PDB file of C-alpha atoms in Angstrom:
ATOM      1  CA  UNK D1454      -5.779 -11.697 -11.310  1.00 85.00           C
ATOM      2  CA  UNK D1455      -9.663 -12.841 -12.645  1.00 91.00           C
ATOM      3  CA  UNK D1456     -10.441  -8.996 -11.686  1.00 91.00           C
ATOM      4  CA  UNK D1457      -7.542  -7.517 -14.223  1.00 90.00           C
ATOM      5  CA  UNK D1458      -8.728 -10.116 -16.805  1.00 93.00           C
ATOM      6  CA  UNK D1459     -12.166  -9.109 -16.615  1.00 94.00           C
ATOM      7  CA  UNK D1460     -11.189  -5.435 -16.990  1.00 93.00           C
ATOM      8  CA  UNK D1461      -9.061  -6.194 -19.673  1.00 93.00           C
ATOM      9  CA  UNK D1462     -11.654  -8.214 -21.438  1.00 95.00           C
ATOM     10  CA  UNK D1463     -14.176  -5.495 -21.287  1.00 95.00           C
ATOM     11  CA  UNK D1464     -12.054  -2.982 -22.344  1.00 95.00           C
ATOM     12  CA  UNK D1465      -8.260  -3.897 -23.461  1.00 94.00           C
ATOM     13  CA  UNK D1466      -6.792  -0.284 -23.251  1.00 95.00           C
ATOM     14  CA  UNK D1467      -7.555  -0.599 -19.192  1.00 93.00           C
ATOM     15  CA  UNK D1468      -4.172  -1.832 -19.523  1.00 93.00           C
ATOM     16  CA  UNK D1469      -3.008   2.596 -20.153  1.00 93.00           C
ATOM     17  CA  UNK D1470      -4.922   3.353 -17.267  1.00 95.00           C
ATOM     18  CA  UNK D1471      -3.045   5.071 -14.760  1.00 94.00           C
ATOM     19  CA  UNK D1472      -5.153   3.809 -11.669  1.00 94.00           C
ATOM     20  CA  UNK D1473      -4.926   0.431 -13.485  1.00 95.00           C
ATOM     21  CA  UNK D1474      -1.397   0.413 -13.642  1.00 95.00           C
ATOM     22  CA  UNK D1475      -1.109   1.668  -9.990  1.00 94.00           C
ATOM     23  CA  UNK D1476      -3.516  -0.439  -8.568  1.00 94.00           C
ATOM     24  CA  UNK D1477      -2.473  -4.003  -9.562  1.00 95.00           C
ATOM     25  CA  UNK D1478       1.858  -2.618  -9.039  1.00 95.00           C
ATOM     26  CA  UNK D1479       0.430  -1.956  -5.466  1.00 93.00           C
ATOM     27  CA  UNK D1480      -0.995  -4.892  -5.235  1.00 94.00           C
ATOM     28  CA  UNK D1481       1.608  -6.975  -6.838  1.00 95.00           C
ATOM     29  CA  UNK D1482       4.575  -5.780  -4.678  1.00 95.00           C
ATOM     30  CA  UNK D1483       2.165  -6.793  -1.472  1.00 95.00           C
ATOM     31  CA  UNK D1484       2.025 -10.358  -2.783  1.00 95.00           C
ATOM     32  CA  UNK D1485       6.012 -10.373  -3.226  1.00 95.00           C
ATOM     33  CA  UNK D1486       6.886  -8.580  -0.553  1.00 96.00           C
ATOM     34  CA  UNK D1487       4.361  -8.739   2.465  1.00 95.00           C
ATOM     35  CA  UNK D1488       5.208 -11.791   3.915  1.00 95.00           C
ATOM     36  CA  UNK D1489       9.162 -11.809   3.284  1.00 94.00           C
ATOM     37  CA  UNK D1490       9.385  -8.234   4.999  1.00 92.00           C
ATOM     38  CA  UNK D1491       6.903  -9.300   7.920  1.00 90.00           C
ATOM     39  CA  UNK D1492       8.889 -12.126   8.616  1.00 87.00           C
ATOM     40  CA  UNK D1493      12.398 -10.895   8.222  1.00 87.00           C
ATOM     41  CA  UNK D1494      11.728  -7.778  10.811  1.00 84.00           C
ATOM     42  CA  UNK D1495       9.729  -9.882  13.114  1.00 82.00           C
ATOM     43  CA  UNK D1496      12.671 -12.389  13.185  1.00 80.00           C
ATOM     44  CA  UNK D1497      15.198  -9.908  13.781  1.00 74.00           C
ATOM     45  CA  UNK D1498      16.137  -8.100  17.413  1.00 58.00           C
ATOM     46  CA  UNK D1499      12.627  -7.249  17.560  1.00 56.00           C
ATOM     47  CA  UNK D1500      11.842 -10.593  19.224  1.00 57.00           C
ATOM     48  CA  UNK D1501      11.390  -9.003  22.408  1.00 66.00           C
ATOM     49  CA  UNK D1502       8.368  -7.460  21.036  1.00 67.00           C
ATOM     50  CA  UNK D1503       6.465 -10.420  20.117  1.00 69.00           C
ATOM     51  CA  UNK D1504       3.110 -10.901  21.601  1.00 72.00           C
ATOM     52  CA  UNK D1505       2.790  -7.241  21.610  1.00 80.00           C
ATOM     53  CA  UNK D1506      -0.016  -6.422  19.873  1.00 83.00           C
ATOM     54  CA  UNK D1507       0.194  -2.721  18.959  1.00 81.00           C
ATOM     55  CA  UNK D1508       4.081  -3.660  17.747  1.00 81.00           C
ATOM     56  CA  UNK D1509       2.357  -6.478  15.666  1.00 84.00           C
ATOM     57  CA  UNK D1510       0.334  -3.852  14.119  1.00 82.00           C
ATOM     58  CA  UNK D1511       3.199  -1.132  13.670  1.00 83.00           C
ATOM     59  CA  UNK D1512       5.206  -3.780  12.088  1.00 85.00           C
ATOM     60  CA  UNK D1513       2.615  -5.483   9.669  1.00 87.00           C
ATOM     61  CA  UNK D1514       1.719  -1.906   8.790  1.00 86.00           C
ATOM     62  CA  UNK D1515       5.153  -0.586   7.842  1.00 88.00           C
ATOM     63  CA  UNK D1516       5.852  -3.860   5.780  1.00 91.00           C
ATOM     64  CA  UNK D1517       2.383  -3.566   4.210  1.00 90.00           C
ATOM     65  CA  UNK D1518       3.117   0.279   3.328  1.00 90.00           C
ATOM     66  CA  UNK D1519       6.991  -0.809   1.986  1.00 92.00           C
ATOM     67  CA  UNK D1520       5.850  -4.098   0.312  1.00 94.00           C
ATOM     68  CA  UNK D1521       3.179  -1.700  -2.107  1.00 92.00           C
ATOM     69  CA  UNK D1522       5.749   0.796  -2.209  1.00 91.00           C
ATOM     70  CA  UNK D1523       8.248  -1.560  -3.861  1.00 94.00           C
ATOM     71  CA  UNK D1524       5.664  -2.253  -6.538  1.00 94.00           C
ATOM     72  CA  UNK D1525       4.590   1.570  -7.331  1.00 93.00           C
ATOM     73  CA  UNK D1526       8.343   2.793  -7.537  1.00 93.00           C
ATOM     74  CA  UNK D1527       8.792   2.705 -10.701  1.00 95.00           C
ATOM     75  CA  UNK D1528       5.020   3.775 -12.167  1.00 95.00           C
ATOM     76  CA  UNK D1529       5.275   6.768  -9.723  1.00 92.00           C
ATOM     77  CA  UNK D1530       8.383   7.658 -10.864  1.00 94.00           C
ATOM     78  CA  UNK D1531       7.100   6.933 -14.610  1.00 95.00           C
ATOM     79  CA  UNK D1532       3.656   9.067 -14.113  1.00 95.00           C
ATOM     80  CA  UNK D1533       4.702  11.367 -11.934  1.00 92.00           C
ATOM     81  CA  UNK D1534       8.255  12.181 -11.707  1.00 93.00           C
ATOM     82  CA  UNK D1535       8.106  11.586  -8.343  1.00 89.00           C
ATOM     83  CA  UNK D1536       8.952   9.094  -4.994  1.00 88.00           C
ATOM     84  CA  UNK D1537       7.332   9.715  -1.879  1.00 83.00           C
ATOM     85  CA  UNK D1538       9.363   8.907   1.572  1.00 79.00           C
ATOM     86  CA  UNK D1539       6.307   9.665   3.413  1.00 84.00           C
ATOM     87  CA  UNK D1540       3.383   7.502   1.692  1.00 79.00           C
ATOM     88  CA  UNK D1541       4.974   5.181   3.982  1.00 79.00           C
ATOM     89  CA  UNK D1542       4.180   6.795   7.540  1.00 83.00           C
ATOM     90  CA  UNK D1543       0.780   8.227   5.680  1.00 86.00           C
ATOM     91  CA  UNK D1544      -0.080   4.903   4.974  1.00 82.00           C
ATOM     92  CA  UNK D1545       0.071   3.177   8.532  1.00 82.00           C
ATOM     93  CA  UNK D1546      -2.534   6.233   9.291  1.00 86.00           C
ATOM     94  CA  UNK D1547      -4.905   6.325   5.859  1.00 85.00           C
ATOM     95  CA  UNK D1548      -5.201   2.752   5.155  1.00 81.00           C
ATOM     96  CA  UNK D1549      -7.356   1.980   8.794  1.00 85.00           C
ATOM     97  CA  UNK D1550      -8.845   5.076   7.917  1.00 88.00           C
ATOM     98  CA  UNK D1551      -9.439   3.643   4.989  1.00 86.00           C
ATOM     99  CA  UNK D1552     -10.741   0.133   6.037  1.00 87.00           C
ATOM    100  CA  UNK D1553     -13.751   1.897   8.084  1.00 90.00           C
ATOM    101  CA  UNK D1554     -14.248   3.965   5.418  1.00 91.00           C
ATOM    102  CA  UNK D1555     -14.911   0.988   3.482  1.00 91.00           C
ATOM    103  CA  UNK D1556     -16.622  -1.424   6.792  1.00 94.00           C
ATOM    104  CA  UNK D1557     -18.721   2.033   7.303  1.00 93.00           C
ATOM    105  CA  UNK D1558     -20.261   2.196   3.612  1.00 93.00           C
ATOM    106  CA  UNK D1559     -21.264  -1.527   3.457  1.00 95.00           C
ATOM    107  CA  UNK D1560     -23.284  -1.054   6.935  1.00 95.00           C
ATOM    108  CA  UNK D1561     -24.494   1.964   5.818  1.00 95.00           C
ATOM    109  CA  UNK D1562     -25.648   0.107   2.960  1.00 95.00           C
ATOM    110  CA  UNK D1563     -27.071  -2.767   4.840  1.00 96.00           C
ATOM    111  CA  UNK D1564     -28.771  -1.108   7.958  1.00 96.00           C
ATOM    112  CA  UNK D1565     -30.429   1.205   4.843  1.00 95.00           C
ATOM    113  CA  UNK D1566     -32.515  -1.348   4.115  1.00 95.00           C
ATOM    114  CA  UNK D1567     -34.165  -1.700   7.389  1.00 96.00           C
ATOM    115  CA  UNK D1568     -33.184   1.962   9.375  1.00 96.00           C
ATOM    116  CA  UNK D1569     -32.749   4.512   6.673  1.00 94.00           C
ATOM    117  CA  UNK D1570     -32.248   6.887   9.091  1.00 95.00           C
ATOM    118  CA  UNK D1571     -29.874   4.825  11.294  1.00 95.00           C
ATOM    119  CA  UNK D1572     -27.980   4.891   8.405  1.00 94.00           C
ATOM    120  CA  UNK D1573     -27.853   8.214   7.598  1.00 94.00           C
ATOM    121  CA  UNK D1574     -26.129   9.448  10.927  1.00 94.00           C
ATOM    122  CA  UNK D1575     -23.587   6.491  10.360  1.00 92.00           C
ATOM    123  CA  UNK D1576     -22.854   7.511   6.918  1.00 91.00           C
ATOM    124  CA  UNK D1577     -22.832  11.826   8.180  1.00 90.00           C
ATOM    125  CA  UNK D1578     -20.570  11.054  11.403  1.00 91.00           C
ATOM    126  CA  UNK D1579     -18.257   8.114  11.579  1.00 91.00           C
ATOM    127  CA  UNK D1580     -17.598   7.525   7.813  1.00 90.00           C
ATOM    128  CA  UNK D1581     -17.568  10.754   7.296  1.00 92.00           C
ATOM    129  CA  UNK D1582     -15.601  11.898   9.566  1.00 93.00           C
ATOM    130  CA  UNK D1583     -13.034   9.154   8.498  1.00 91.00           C
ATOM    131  CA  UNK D1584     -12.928  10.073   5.082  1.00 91.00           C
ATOM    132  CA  UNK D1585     -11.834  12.944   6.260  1.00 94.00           C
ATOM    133  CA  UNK D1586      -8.772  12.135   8.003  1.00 93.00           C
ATOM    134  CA  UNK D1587      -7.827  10.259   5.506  1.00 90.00           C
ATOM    135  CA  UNK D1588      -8.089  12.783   2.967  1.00 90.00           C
ATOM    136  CA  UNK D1589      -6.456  14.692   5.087  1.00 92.00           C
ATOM    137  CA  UNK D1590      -3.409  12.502   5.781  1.00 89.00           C
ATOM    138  CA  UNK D1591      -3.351  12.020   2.090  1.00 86.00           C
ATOM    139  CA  UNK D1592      -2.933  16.067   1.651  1.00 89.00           C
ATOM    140  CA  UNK D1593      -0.057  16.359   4.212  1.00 91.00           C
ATOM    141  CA  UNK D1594       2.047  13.749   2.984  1.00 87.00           C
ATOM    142  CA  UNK D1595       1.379  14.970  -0.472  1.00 83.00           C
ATOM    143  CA  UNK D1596       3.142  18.293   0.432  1.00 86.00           C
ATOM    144  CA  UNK D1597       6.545  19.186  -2.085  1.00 85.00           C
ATOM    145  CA  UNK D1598       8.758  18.722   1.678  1.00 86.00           C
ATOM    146  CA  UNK D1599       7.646  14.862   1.602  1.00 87.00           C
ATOM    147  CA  UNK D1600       8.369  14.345  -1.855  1.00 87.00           C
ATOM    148  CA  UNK D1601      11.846  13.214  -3.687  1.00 89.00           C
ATOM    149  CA  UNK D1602      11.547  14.333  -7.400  1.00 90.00           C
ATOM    150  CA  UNK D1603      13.058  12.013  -9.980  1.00 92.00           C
ATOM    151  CA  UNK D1604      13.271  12.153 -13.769  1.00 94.00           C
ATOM    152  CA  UNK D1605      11.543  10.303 -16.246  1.00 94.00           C
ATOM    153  CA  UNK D1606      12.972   6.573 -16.423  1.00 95.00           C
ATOM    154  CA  UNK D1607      13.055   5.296 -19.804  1.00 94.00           C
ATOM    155  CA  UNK D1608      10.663   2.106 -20.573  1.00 93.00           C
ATOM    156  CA  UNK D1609      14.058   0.231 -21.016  1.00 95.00           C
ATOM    157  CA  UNK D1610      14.418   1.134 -17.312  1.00 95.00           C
ATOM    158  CA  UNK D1611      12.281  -1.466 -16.176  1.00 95.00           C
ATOM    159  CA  UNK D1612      13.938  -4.771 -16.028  1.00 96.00           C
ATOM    160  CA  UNK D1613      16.391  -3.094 -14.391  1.00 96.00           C
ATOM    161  CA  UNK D1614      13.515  -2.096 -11.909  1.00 96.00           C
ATOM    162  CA  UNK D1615      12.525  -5.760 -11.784  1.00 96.00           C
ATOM    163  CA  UNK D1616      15.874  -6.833 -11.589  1.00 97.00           C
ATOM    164  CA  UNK D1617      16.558  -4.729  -8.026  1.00 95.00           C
ATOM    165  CA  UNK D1618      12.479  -5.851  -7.014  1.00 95.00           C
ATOM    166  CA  UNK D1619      14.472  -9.594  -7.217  1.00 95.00           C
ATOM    167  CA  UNK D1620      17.288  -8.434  -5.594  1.00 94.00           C
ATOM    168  CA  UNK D1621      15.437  -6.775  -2.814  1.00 93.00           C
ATOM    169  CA  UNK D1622      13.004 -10.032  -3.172  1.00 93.00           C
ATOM    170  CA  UNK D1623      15.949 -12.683  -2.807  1.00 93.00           C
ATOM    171  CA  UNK D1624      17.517 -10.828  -0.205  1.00 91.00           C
ATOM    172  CA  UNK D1625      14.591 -10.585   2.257  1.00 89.00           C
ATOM    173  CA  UNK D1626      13.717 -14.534   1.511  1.00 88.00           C
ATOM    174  CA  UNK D1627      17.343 -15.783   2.073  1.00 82.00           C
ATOM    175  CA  UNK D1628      17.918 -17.737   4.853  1.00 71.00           C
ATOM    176  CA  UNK D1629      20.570 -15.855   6.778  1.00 60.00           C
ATOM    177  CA  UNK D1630      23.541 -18.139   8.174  1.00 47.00           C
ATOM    178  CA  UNK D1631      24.451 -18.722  11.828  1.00 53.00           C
ATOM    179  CA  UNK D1632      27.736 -19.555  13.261  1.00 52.00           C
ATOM    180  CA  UNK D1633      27.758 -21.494  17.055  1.00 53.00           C
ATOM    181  CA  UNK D1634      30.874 -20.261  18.370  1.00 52.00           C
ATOM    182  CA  UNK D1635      31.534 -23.104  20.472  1.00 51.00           C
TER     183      UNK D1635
END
């Protein structure tokens, strides 16, 4: 939130920004929806996966990847006249990519000051070479097979949007009812 409102303050038309838009919808429908999805699929029949650390992963990746999907829906369709099925397998691979991308540059950065040249092969091999899986990911989930095309919704779309974002939020936070059959 202090992030959008200094972007805003510096410039009020960030609010038209595409990757503005995107970014904080992302980020929004992982606040909302993170946690409810983690801990309605964990609590389900999957219980015979739990202290299984790769499933832990698998899991909180897949609700990560939905939760941020739930929030773009709408702008993608919007923008792009488009909804992507497969951002959401793409995803559990680019965003680790993505996170050593990001670990990589700020060693590079760091071990820079001291071992330019340490940092050099860091930055040409390993961060490289991530970047470019994930770019790569990125490409082959971007192909036309992955993608649902959608028409324009109206602006007067959205609360309707938000509305089923409720629905889909209330749903996932309800407290399901049990029945002892005694």
């Amino acid at each position: 939130g202090l992030s959008a409102i200094v972007l805003l303050c510096l410039n009020p038309y960030t609010i038209t920004d595409y990757g503005f838009i995107l970014s904080f919808a992302a980020v929004l429908g992982i606040i909302l929806f993170f946690r409810p999805l983690q801990v309605r699929i964990k609590s389900s029949s999957l219980g015979e996966y739990k202290g299984n650390k790769a499933a832990d992963w698998i899991i909180d990746s897949v609700c990560l990847s939905l939760s941020g999907s739930i929030g773009l829906g709408y702008f993608l369709a919007r923008f792009f006249n488009r909804l992507s099925w497969a951002g959401i397998v793409g995803n559990i691979i680019a965003v680790p990519l993505g996170a050593v991308s990001f670990i990589g540059g700020i060693i590079v950065w760091a071990v820079n000051f001291v071992f330019p040249h340490i940092a050099e092969i860091i930055a040409k091999y390993p961060v490289r070479y991530a970047l470019f899986a994930m770019n790569k990911t990125a490409e082959f989930f971007a192909l036309p097979f992955f993608n649902m095309y959608v028409p324009t919704p109206t602006y007067s779309f959205f609360p309707v949007y938000v509305m089923f974002c409720y629905g889909i939020y209330y749903c996932l936070s309800r407290k399901t009812l049990t029945i002892n059959a005694e």
